[in-house]
mmCIF file of C-alpha atoms in Angstrom:
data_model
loop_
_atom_site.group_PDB
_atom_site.id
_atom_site.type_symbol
_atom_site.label_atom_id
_atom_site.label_comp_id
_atom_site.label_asym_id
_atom_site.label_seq_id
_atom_site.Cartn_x
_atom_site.Cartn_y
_atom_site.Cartn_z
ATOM 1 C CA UNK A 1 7.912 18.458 10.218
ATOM 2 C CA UNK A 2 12.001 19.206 9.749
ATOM 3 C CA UNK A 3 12.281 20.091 13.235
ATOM 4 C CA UNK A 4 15.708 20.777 14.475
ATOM 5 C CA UNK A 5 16.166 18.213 17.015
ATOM 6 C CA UNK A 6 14.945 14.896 17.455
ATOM 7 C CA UNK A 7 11.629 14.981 19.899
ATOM 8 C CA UNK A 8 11.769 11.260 20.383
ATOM 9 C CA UNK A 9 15.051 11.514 21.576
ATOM 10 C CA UNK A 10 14.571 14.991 23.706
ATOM 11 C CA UNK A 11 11.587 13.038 25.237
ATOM 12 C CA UNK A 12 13.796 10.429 26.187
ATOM 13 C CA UNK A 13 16.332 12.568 27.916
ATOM 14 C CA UNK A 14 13.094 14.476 29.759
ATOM 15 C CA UNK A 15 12.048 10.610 30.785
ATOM 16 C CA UNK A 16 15.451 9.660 31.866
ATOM 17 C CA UNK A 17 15.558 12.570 34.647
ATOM 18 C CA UNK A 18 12.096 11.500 35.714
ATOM 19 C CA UNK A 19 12.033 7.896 35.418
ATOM 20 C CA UNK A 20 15.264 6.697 34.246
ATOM 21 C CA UNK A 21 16.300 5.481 31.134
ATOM 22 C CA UNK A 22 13.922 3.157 29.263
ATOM 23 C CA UNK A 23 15.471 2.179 25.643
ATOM 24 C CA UNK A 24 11.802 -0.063 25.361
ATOM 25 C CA UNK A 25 9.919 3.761 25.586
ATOM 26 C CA UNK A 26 12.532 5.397 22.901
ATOM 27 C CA UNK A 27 11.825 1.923 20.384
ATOM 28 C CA UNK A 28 8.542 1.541 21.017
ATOM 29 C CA UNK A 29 8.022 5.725 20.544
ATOM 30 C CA UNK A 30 9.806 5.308 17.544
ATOM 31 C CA UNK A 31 7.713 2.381 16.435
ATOM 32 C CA UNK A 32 4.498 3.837 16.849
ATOM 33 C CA UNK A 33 5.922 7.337 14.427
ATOM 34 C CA UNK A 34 7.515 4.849 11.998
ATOM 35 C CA UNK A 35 4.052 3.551 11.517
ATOM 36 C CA UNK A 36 2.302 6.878 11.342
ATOM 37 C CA UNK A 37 4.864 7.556 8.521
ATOM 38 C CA UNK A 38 4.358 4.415 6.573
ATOM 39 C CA UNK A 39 0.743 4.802 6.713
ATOM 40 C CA UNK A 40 0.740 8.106 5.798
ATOM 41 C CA UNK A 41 3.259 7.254 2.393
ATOM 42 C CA UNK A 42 0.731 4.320 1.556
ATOM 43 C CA UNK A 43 -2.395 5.325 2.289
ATOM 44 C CA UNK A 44 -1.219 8.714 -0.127
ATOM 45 C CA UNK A 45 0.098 6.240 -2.614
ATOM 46 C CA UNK A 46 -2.773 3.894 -2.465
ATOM 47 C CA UNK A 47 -5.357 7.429 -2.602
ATOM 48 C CA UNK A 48 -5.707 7.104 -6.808
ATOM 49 C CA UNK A 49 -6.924 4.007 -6.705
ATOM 50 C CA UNK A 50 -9.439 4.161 -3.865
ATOM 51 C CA UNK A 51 -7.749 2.100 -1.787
ATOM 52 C CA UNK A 52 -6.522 2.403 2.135
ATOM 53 C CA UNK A 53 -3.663 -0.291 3.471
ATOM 54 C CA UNK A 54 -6.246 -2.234 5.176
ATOM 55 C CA UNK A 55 -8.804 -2.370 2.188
ATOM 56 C CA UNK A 56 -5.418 -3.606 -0.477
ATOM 57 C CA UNK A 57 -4.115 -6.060 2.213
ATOM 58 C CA UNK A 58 -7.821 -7.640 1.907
ATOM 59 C CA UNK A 59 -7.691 -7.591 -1.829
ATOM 60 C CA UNK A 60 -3.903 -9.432 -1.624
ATOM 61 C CA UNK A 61 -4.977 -12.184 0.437
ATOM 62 C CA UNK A 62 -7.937 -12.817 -2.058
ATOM 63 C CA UNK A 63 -5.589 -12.771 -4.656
ATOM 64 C CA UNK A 64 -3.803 -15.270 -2.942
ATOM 65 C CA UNK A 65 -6.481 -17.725 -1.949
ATOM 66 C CA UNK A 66 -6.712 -20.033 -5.381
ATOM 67 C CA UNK A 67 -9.882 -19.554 -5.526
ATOM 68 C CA UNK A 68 -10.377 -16.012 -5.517
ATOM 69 C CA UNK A 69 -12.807 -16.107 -2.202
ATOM 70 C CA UNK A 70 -12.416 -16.527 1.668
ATOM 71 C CA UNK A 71 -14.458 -16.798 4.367
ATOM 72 C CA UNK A 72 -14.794 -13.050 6.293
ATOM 73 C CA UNK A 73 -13.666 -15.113 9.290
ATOM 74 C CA UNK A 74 -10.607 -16.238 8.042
ATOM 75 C CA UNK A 75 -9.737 -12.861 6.457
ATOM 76 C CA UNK A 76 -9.825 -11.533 10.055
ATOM 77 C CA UNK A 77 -7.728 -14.737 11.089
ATOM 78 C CA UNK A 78 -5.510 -14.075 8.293
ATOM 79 C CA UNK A 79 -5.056 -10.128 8.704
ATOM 80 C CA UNK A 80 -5.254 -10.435 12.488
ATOM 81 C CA UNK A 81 -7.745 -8.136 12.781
ATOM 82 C CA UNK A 82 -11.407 -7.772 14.469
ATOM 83 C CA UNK A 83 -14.297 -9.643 12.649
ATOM 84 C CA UNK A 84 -15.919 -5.631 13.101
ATOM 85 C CA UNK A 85 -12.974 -4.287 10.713
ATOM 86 C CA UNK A 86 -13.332 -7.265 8.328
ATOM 87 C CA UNK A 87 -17.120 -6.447 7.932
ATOM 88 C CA UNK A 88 -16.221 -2.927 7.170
ATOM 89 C CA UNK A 89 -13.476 -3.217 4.819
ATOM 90 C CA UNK A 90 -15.711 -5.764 3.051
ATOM 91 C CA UNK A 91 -18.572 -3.529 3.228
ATOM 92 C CA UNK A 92 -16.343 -0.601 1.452
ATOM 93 C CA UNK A 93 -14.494 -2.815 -0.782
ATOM 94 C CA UNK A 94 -18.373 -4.190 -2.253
ATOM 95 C CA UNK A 95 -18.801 -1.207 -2.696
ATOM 96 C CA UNK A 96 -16.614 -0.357 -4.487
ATOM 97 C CA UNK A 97 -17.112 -3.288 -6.693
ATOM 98 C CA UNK A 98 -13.604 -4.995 -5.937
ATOM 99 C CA UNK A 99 -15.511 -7.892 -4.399
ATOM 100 C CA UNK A 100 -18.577 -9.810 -3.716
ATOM 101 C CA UNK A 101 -20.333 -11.577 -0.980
ATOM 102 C CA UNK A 102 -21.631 -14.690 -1.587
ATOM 103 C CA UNK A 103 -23.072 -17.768 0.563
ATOM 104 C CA UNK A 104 -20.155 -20.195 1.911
ATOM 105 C CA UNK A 105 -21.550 -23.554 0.546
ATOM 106 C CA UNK A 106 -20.089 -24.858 3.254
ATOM 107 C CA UNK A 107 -21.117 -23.116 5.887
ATOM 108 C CA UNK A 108 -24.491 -22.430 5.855
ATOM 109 C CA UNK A 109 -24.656 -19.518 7.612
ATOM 110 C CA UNK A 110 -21.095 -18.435 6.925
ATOM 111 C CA UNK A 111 -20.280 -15.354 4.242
ATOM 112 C CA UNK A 112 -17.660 -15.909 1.629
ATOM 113 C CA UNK A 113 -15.645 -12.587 -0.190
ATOM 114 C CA UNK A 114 -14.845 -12.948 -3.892
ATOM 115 C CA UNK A 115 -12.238 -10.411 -5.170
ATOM 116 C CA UNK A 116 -13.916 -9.223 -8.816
ATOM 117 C CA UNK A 117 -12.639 -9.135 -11.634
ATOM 118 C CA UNK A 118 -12.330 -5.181 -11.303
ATOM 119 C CA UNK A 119 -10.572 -5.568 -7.549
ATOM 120 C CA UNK A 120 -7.612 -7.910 -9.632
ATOM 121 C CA UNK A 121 -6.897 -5.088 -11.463
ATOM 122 C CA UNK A 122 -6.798 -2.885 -9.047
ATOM 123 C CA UNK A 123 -4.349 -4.391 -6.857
ATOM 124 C CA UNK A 124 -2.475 -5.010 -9.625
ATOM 125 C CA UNK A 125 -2.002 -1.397 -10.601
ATOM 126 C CA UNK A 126 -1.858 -0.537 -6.513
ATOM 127 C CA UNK A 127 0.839 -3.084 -6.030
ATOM 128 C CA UNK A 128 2.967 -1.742 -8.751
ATOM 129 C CA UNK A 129 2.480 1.649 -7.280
ATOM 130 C CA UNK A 130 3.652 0.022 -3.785
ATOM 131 C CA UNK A 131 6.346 -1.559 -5.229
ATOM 132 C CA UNK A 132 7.483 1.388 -6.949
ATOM 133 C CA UNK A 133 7.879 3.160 -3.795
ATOM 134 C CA UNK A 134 9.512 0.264 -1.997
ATOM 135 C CA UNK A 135 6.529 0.072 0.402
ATOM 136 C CA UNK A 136 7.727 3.777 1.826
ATOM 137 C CA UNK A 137 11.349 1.992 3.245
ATOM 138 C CA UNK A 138 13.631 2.840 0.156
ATOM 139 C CA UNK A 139 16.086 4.100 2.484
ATOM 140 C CA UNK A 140 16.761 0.390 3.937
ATOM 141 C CA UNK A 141 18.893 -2.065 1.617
ATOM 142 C CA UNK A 142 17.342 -5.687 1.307
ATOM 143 C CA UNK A 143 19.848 -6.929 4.387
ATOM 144 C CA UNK A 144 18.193 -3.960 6.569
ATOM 145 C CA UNK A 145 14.638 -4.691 5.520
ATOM 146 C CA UNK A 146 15.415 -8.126 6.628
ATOM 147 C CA UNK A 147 16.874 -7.932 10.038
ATOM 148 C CA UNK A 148 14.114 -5.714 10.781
ATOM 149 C CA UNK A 149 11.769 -7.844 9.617
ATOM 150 C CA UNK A 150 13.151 -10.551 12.151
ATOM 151 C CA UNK A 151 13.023 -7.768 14.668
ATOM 152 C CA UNK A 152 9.446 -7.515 14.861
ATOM 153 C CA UNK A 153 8.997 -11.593 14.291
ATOM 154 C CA UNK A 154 10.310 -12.308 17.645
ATOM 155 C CA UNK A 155 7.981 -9.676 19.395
ATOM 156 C CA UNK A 156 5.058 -11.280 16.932
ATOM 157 C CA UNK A 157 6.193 -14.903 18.535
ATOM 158 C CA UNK A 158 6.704 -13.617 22.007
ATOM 159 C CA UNK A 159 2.986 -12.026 21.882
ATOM 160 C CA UNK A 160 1.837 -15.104 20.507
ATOM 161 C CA UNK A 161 0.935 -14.523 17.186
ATOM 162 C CA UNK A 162 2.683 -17.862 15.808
ATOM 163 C CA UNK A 163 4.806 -20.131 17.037
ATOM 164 C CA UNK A 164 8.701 -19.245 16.716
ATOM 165 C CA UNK A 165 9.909 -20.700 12.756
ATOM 166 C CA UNK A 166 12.654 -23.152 12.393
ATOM 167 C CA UNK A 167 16.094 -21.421 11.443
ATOM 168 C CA UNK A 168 16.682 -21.312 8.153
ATOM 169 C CA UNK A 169 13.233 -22.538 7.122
ATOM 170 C CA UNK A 170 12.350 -19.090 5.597
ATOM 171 C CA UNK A 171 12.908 -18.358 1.184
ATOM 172 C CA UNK A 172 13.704 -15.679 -0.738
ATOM 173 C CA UNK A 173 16.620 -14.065 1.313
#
């Protein structure tokens, strides 16, 4: 776009001599662009492999499970999203041949997903691709990525996602 002025911020100013000022309508405006952005960046860098966020979030959480398979229900639980979306990123991902439905043997009438054999490699390459790319924030450092990341955990808690985590329970940083 390379506009010349900020528009988030120019509608702000317009809002502030209508309304007054709201800093929750500038974040949350600049929220809802940051995410057109990223998904933009990785559904582009994702595009090669035939892969959409959603779709290689799926195929991650299989890869996590130790066996390899999940229950479509949990995905959804999992990936907070709507059993509808979990049916069709399944359906597209089977397609595909990155996974496989199979009976839950223990749930009778339950569905399980099985990443292939084919869909491990293909997260594999994707998440290297990804990675290479620092997810679409390179301009953050590791501190930045962080704080924002606790950011958005306390509007996750608030909205009731999970309960709030124990300081200083959390690895890696």
């Amino acid at each position: 776009m390379n506009l010349p002025f900020d528009p988030i911020e120019r509608a702000h100013d317009n809002w502030t001599r209508r309304w007054g000022a709201s800093p929750a309508m500038a974040a949350v405006t600049s929220v809802m662009r940051a995410q057109q952005i990223l998904i933009g960046e990785l559904d582009g860098a994702l595009k090669p492999f035939g892969l959409t966020f959603a779709r290689y979030e799926a195929l991650v959480l299989l890869t996590f499970s130790a066996s390899g398979s999940l229950p479509l229900g949990k995905i959804g639980e999992r990936l907070m999203v709507h059993p509808t979306s979990v049916t069709n990123t399944i359906d597209r991902l089977e397609g595909q041949g990155f996974v496989r439905r199979r009976p839950n043997p223990s749930d009778g009438r339950g569905v399980l997903a099985d990443i292939t054999d084919t869909g491990r490699a293909v997260t594999e390459e994707a998440t290297r691709a990804l990675l290479g790319m620092d997810f679409g924030l390179g301009c953050y450092s590791d501190e930045e990525l962080w704080r924002m990341h606790e950011t958005f955990t306390k509007l996750r808690v608030d909205f009731g996602d999970f309960p709030e985590p124990v300081p200083g329970a959390a690895e890696g940083r």
